[in-house]
Backbone as a printed PyTorch tensor [residue, N CA C, xyz], in Angstrom:
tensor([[[ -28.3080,  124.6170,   81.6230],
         [ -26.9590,  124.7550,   82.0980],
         [ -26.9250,  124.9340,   83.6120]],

        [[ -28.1490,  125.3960,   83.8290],
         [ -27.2280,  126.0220,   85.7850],
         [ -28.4820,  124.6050,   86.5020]],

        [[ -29.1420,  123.3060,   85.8560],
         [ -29.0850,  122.7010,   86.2410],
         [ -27.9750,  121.2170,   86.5660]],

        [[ -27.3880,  122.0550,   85.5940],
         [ -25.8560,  120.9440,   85.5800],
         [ -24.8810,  121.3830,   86.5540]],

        [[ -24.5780,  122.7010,   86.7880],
         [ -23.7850,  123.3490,   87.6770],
         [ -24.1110,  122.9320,   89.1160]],

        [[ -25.9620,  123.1290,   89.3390],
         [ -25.8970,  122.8150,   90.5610],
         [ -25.9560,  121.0300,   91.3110]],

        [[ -26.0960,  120.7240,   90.2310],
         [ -25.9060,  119.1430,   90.2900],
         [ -24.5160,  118.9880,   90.3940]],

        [[ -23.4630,  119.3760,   89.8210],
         [ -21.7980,  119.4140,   89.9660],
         [ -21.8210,  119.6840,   91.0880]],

        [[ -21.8490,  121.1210,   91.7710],
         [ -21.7850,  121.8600,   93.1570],
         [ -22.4080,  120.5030,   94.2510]],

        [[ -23.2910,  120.3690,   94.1980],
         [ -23.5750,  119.5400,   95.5330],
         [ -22.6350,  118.3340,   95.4360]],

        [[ -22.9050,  117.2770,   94.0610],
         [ -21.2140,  116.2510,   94.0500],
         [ -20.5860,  116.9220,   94.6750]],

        [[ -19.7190,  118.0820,   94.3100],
         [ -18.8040,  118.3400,   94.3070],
         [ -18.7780,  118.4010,   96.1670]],

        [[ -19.6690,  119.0850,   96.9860],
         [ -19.7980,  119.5310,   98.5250],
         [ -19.7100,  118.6490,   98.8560]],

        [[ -20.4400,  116.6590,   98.5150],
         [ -20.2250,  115.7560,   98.8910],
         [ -18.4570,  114.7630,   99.1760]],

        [[ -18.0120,  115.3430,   98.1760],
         [ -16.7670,  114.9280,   97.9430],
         [ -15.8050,  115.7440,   99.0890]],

        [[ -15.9710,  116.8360,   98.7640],
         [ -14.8150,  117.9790,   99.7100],
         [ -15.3170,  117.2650,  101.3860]],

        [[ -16.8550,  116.8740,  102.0150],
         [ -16.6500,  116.8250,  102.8780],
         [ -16.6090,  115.2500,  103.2600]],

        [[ -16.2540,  114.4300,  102.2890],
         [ -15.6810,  113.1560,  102.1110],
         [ -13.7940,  113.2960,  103.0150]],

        [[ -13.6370,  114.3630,  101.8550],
         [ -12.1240,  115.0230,  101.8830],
         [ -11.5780,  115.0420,  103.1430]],

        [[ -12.5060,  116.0970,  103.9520],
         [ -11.9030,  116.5930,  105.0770],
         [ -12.8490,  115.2690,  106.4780]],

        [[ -13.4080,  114.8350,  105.8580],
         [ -13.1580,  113.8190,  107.1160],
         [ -12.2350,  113.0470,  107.1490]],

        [[ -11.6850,  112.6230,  106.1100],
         [ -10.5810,  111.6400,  106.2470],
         [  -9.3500,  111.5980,  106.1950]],

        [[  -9.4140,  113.5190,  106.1360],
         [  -8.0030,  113.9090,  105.9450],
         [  -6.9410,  114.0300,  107.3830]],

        [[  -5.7680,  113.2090,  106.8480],
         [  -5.2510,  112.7000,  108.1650],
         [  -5.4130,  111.3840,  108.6720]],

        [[  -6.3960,  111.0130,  108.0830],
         [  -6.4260,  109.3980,  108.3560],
         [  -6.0080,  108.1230,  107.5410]],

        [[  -5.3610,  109.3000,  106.4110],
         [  -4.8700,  107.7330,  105.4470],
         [  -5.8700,  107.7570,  104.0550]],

        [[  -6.6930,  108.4780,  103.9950],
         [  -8.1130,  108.1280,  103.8450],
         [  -7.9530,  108.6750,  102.1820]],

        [[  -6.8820,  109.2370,  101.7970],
         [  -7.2020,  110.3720,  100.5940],
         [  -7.2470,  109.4680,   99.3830]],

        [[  -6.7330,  107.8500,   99.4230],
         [  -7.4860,  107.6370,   98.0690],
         [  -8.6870,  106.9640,   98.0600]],

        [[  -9.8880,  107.1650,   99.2300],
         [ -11.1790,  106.9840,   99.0360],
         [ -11.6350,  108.2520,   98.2340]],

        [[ -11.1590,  109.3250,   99.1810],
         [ -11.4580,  110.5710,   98.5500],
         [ -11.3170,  110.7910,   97.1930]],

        [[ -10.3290,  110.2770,   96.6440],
         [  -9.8090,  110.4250,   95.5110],
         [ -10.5010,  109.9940,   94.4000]],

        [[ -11.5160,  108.6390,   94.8840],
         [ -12.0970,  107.5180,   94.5180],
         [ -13.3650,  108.5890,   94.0390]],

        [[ -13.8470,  109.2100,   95.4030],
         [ -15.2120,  109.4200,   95.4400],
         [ -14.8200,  110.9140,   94.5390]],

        [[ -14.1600,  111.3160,   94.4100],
         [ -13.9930,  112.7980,   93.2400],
         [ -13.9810,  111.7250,   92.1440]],

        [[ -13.4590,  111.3080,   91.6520],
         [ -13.1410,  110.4810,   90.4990],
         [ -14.2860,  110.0720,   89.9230]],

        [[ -15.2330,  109.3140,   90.6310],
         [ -16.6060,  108.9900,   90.9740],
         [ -17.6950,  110.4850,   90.5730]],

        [[ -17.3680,  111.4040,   91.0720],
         [ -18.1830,  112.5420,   91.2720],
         [ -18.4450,  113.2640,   89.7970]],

        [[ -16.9600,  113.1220,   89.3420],
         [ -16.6190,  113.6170,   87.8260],
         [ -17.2260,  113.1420,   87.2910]],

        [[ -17.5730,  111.7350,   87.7260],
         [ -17.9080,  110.5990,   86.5600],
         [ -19.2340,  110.9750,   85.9820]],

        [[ -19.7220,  111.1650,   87.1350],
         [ -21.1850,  111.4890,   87.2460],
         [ -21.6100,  112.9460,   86.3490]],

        [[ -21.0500,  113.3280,   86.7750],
         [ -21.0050,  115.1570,   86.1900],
         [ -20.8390,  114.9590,   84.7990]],

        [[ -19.7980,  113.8010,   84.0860],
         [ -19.5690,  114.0260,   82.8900],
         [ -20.7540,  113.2160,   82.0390]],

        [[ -21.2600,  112.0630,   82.9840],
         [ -22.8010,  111.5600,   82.0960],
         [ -24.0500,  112.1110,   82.0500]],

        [[ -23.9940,  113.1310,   83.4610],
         [ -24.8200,  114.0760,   83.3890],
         [ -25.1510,  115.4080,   82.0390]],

        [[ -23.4140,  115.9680,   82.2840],
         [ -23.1830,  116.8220,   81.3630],
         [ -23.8390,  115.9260,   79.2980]],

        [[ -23.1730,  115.0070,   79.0710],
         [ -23.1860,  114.0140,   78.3300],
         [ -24.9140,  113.7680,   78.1600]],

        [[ -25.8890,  113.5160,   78.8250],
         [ -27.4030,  113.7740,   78.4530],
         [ -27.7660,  114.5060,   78.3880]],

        [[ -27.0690,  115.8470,   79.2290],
         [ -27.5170,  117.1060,   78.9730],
         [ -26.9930,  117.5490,   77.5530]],

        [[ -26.3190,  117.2950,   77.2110],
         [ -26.1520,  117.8870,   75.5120],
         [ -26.3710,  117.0900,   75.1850]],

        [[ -27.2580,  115.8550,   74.9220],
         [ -27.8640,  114.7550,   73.8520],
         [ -29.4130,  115.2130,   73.8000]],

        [[ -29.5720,  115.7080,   74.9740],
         [ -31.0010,  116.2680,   74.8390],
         [ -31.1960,  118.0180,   74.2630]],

        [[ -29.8110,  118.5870,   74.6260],
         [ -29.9200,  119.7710,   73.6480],
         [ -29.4290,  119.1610,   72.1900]],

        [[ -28.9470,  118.6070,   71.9570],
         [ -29.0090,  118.1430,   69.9450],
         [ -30.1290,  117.4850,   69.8130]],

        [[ -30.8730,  117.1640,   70.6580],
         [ -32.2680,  116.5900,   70.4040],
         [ -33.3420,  117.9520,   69.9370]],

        [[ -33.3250,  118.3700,   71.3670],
         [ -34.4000,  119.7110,   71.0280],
         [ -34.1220,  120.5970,   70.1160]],

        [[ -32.5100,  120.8970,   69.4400],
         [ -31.9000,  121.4540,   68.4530],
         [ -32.3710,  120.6890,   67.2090]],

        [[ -32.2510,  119.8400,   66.9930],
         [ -32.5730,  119.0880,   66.0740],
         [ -34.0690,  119.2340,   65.8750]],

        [[ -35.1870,  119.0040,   66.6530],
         [ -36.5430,  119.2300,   66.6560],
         [ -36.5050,  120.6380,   66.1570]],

        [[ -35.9720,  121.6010,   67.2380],
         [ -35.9690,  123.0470,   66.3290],
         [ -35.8600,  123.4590,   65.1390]],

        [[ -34.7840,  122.5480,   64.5830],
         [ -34.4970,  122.8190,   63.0290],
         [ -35.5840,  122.5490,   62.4030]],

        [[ -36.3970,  121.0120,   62.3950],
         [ -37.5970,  120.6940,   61.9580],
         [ -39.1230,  121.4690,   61.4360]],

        [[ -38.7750,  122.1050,   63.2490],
         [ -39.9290,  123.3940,   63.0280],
         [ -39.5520,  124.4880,   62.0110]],

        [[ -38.3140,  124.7430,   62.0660],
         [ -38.2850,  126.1560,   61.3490],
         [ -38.4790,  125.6760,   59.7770]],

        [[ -37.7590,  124.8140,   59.7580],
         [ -37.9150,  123.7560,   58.4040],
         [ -39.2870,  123.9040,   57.6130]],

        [[ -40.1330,  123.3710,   58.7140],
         [ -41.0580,  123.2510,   58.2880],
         [ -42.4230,  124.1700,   58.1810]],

        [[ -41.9400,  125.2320,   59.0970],
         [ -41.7330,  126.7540,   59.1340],
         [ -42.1820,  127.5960,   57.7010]],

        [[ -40.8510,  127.7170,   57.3310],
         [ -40.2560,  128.1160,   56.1050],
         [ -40.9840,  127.8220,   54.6610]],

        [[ -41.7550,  126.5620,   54.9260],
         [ -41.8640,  125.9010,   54.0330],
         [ -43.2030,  126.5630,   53.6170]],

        [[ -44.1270,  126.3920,   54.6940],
         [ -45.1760,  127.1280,   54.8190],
         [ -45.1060,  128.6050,   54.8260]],

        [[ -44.5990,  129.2720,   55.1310],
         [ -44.3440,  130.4040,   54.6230],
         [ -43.7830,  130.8770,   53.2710]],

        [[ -43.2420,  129.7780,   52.6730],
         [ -43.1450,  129.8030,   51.0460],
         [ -44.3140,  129.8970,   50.2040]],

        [[ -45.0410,  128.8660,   50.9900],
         [ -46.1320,  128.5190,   50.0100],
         [ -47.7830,  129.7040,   50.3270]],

        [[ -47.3750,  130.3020,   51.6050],
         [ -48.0970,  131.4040,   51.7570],
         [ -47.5940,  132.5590,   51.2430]],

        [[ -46.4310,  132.4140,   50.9130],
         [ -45.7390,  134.0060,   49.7280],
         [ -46.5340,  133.5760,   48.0610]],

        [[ -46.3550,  131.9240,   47.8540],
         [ -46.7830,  131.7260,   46.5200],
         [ -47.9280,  132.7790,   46.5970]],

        [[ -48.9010,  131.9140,   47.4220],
         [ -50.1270,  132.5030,   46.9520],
         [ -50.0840,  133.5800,   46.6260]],

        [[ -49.8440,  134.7700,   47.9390],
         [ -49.9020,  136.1360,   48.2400],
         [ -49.2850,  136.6750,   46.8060]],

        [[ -48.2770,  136.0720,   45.9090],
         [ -48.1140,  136.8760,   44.8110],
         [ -49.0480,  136.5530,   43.5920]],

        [[ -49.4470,  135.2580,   43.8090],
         [ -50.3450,  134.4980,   42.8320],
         [ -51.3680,  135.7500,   42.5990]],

        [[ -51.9810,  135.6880,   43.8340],
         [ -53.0370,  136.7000,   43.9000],
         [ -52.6960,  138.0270,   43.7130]],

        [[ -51.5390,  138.6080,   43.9110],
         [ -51.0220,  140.2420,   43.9520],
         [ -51.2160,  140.0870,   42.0610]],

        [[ -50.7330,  139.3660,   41.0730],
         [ -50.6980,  138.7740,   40.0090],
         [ -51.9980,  139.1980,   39.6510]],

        [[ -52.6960,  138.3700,   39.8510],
         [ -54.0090,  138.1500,   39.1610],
         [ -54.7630,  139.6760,   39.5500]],

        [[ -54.6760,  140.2300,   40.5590],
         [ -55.2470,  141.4860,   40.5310],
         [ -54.3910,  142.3780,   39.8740]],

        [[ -53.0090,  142.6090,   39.5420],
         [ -52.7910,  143.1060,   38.6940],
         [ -52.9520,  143.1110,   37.3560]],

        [[ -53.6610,  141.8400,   36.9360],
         [ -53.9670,  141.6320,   35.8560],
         [ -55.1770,  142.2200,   35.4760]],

        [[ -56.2920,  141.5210,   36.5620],
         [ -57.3730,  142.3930,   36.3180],
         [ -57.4090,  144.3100,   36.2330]],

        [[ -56.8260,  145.1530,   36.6500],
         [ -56.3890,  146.4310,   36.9580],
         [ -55.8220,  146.9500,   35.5540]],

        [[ -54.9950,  145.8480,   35.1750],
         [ -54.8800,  146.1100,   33.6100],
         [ -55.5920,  145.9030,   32.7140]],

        [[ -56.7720,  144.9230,   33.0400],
         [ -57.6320,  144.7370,   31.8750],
         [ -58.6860,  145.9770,   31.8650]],

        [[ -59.2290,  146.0610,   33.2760],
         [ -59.4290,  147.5390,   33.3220],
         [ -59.4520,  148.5830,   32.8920]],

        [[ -57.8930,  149.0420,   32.9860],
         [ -57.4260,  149.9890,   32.4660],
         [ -57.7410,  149.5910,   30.8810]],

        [[ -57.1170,  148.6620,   30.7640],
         [ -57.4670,  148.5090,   28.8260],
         [ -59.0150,  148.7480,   28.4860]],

        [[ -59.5620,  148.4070,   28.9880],
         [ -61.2440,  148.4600,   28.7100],
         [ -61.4930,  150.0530,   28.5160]],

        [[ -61.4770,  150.8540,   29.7390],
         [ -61.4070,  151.9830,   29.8030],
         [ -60.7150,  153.0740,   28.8010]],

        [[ -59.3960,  152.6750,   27.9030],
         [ -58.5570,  153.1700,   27.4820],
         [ -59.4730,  153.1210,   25.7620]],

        [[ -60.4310,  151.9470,   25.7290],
         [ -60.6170,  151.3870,   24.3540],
         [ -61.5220,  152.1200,   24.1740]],

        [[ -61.6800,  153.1770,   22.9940],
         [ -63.0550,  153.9210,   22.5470],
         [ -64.1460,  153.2040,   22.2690]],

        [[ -64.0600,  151.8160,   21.8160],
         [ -65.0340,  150.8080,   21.1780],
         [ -65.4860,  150.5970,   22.9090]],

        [[ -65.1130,  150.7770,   23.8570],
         [ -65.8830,  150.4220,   24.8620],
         [ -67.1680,  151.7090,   25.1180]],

        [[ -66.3490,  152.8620,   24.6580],
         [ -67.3570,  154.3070,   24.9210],
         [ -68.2690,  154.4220,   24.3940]],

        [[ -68.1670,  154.2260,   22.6770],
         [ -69.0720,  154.2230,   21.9340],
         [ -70.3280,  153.4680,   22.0820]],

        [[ -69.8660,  151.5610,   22.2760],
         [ -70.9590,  150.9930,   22.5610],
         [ -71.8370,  151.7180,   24.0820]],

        [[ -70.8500,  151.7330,   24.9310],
         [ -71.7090,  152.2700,   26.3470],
         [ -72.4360,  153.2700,   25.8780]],

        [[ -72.5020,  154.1880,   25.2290],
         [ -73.4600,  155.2680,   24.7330],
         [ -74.0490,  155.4440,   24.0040]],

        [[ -73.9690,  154.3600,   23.0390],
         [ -75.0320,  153.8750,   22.1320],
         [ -76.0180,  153.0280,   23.2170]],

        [[ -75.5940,  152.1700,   23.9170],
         [ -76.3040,  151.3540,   24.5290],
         [ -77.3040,  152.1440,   25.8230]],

        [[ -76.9890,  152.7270,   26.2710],
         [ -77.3510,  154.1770,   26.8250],
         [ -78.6460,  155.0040,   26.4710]],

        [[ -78.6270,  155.4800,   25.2600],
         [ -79.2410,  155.9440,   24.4640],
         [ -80.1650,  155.1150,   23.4910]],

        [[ -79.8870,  153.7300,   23.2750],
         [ -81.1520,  152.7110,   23.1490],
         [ -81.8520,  152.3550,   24.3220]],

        [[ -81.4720,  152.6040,   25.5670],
         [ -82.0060,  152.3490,   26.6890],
         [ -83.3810,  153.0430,   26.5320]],

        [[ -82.5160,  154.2910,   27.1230],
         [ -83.1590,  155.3340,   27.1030],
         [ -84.5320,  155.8290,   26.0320]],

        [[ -84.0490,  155.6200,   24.8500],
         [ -84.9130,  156.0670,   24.1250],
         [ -86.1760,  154.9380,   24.1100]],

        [[ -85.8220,  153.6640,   24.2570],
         [ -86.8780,  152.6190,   24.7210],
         [ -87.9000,  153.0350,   25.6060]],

        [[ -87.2450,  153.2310,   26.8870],
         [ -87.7430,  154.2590,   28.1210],
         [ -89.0630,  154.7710,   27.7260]],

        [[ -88.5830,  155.9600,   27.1520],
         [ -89.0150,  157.0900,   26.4530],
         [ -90.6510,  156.6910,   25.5080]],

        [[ -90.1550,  155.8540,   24.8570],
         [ -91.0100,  155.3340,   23.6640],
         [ -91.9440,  154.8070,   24.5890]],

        [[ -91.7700,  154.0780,   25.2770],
         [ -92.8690,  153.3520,   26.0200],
         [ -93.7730,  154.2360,   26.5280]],

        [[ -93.0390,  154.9330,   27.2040],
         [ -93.9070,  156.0490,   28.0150],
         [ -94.2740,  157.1060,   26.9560]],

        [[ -94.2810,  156.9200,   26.0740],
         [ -95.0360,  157.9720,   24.9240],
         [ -96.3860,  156.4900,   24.6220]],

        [[ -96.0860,  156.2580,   24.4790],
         [ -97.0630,  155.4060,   23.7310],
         [ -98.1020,  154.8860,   24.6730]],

        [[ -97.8090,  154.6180,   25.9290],
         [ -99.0510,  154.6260,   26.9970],
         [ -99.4780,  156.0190,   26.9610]],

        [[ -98.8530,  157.3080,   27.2570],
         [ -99.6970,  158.1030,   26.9350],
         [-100.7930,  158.2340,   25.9000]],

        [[-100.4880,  157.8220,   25.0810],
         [-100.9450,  157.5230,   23.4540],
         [-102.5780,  156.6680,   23.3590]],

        [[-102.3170,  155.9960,   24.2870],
         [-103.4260,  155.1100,   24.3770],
         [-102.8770,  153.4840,   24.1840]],

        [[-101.6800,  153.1370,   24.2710],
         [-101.2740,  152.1950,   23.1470],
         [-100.8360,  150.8110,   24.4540]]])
């Protein structure tokens, strides 16, 4: 924007001192010409200057667009996965909760162990 302003402003200084040279000489519909002219300019100026902001507006939208999109598909995951570890956490918990898990662990434990045991009796043993 305040490259459009100062592009207006100088037209515009060109024109006023168009103005006052010829003022008094008859001269005011050159002047008139060259404001007319000046506008003209200002308004094709102004006129690319907002074709190129709906341009870069338009590109902007794109990005966020496309933005968004990716950030969707990085929420999928992030719950995909929040999911699946909650799942596991529950199976967990279920495992833990199940006596048939205790029992075997301490049976299994205690065949270890007593294996252990046996061996090392029986090298003592001679065996």
């Amino acid at each position: 924007m305040m490259k459009i302003e100062v592009k207006k402003m100088c037209k515009q200084a060109v024109v006023l001192d168009t103005i006052k040279k010829t003022k008094g000489k008859g001269g005011m519909t050159s002047a008139q010409i060259k404001l007319a002219e000046a506008q003209s300019e200002d308004y094709a100026d102004m006129k690319r200057e907002l074709q190129e902001l709906k341009t870069d507006f338009n590109d902007f939208q794109k990005d966020v667009k496309t933005d968004f999109n990716e950030l969707k598909i990085q929420f999928a995951k992030m719950t995909g996965n929040i999911d699946i570890l909650i799942q596991n956490s529950q199976n967990k918990q279920n495992l833990l909760n199940n006596k048939y898990f205790w029992i075997f662990l301490i049976v299994f434990v205690c065949v270890f162990a007593g294996v252990t045991h046996i061996s090392e009796i029986m090298k003592v043993l001679g065996g």
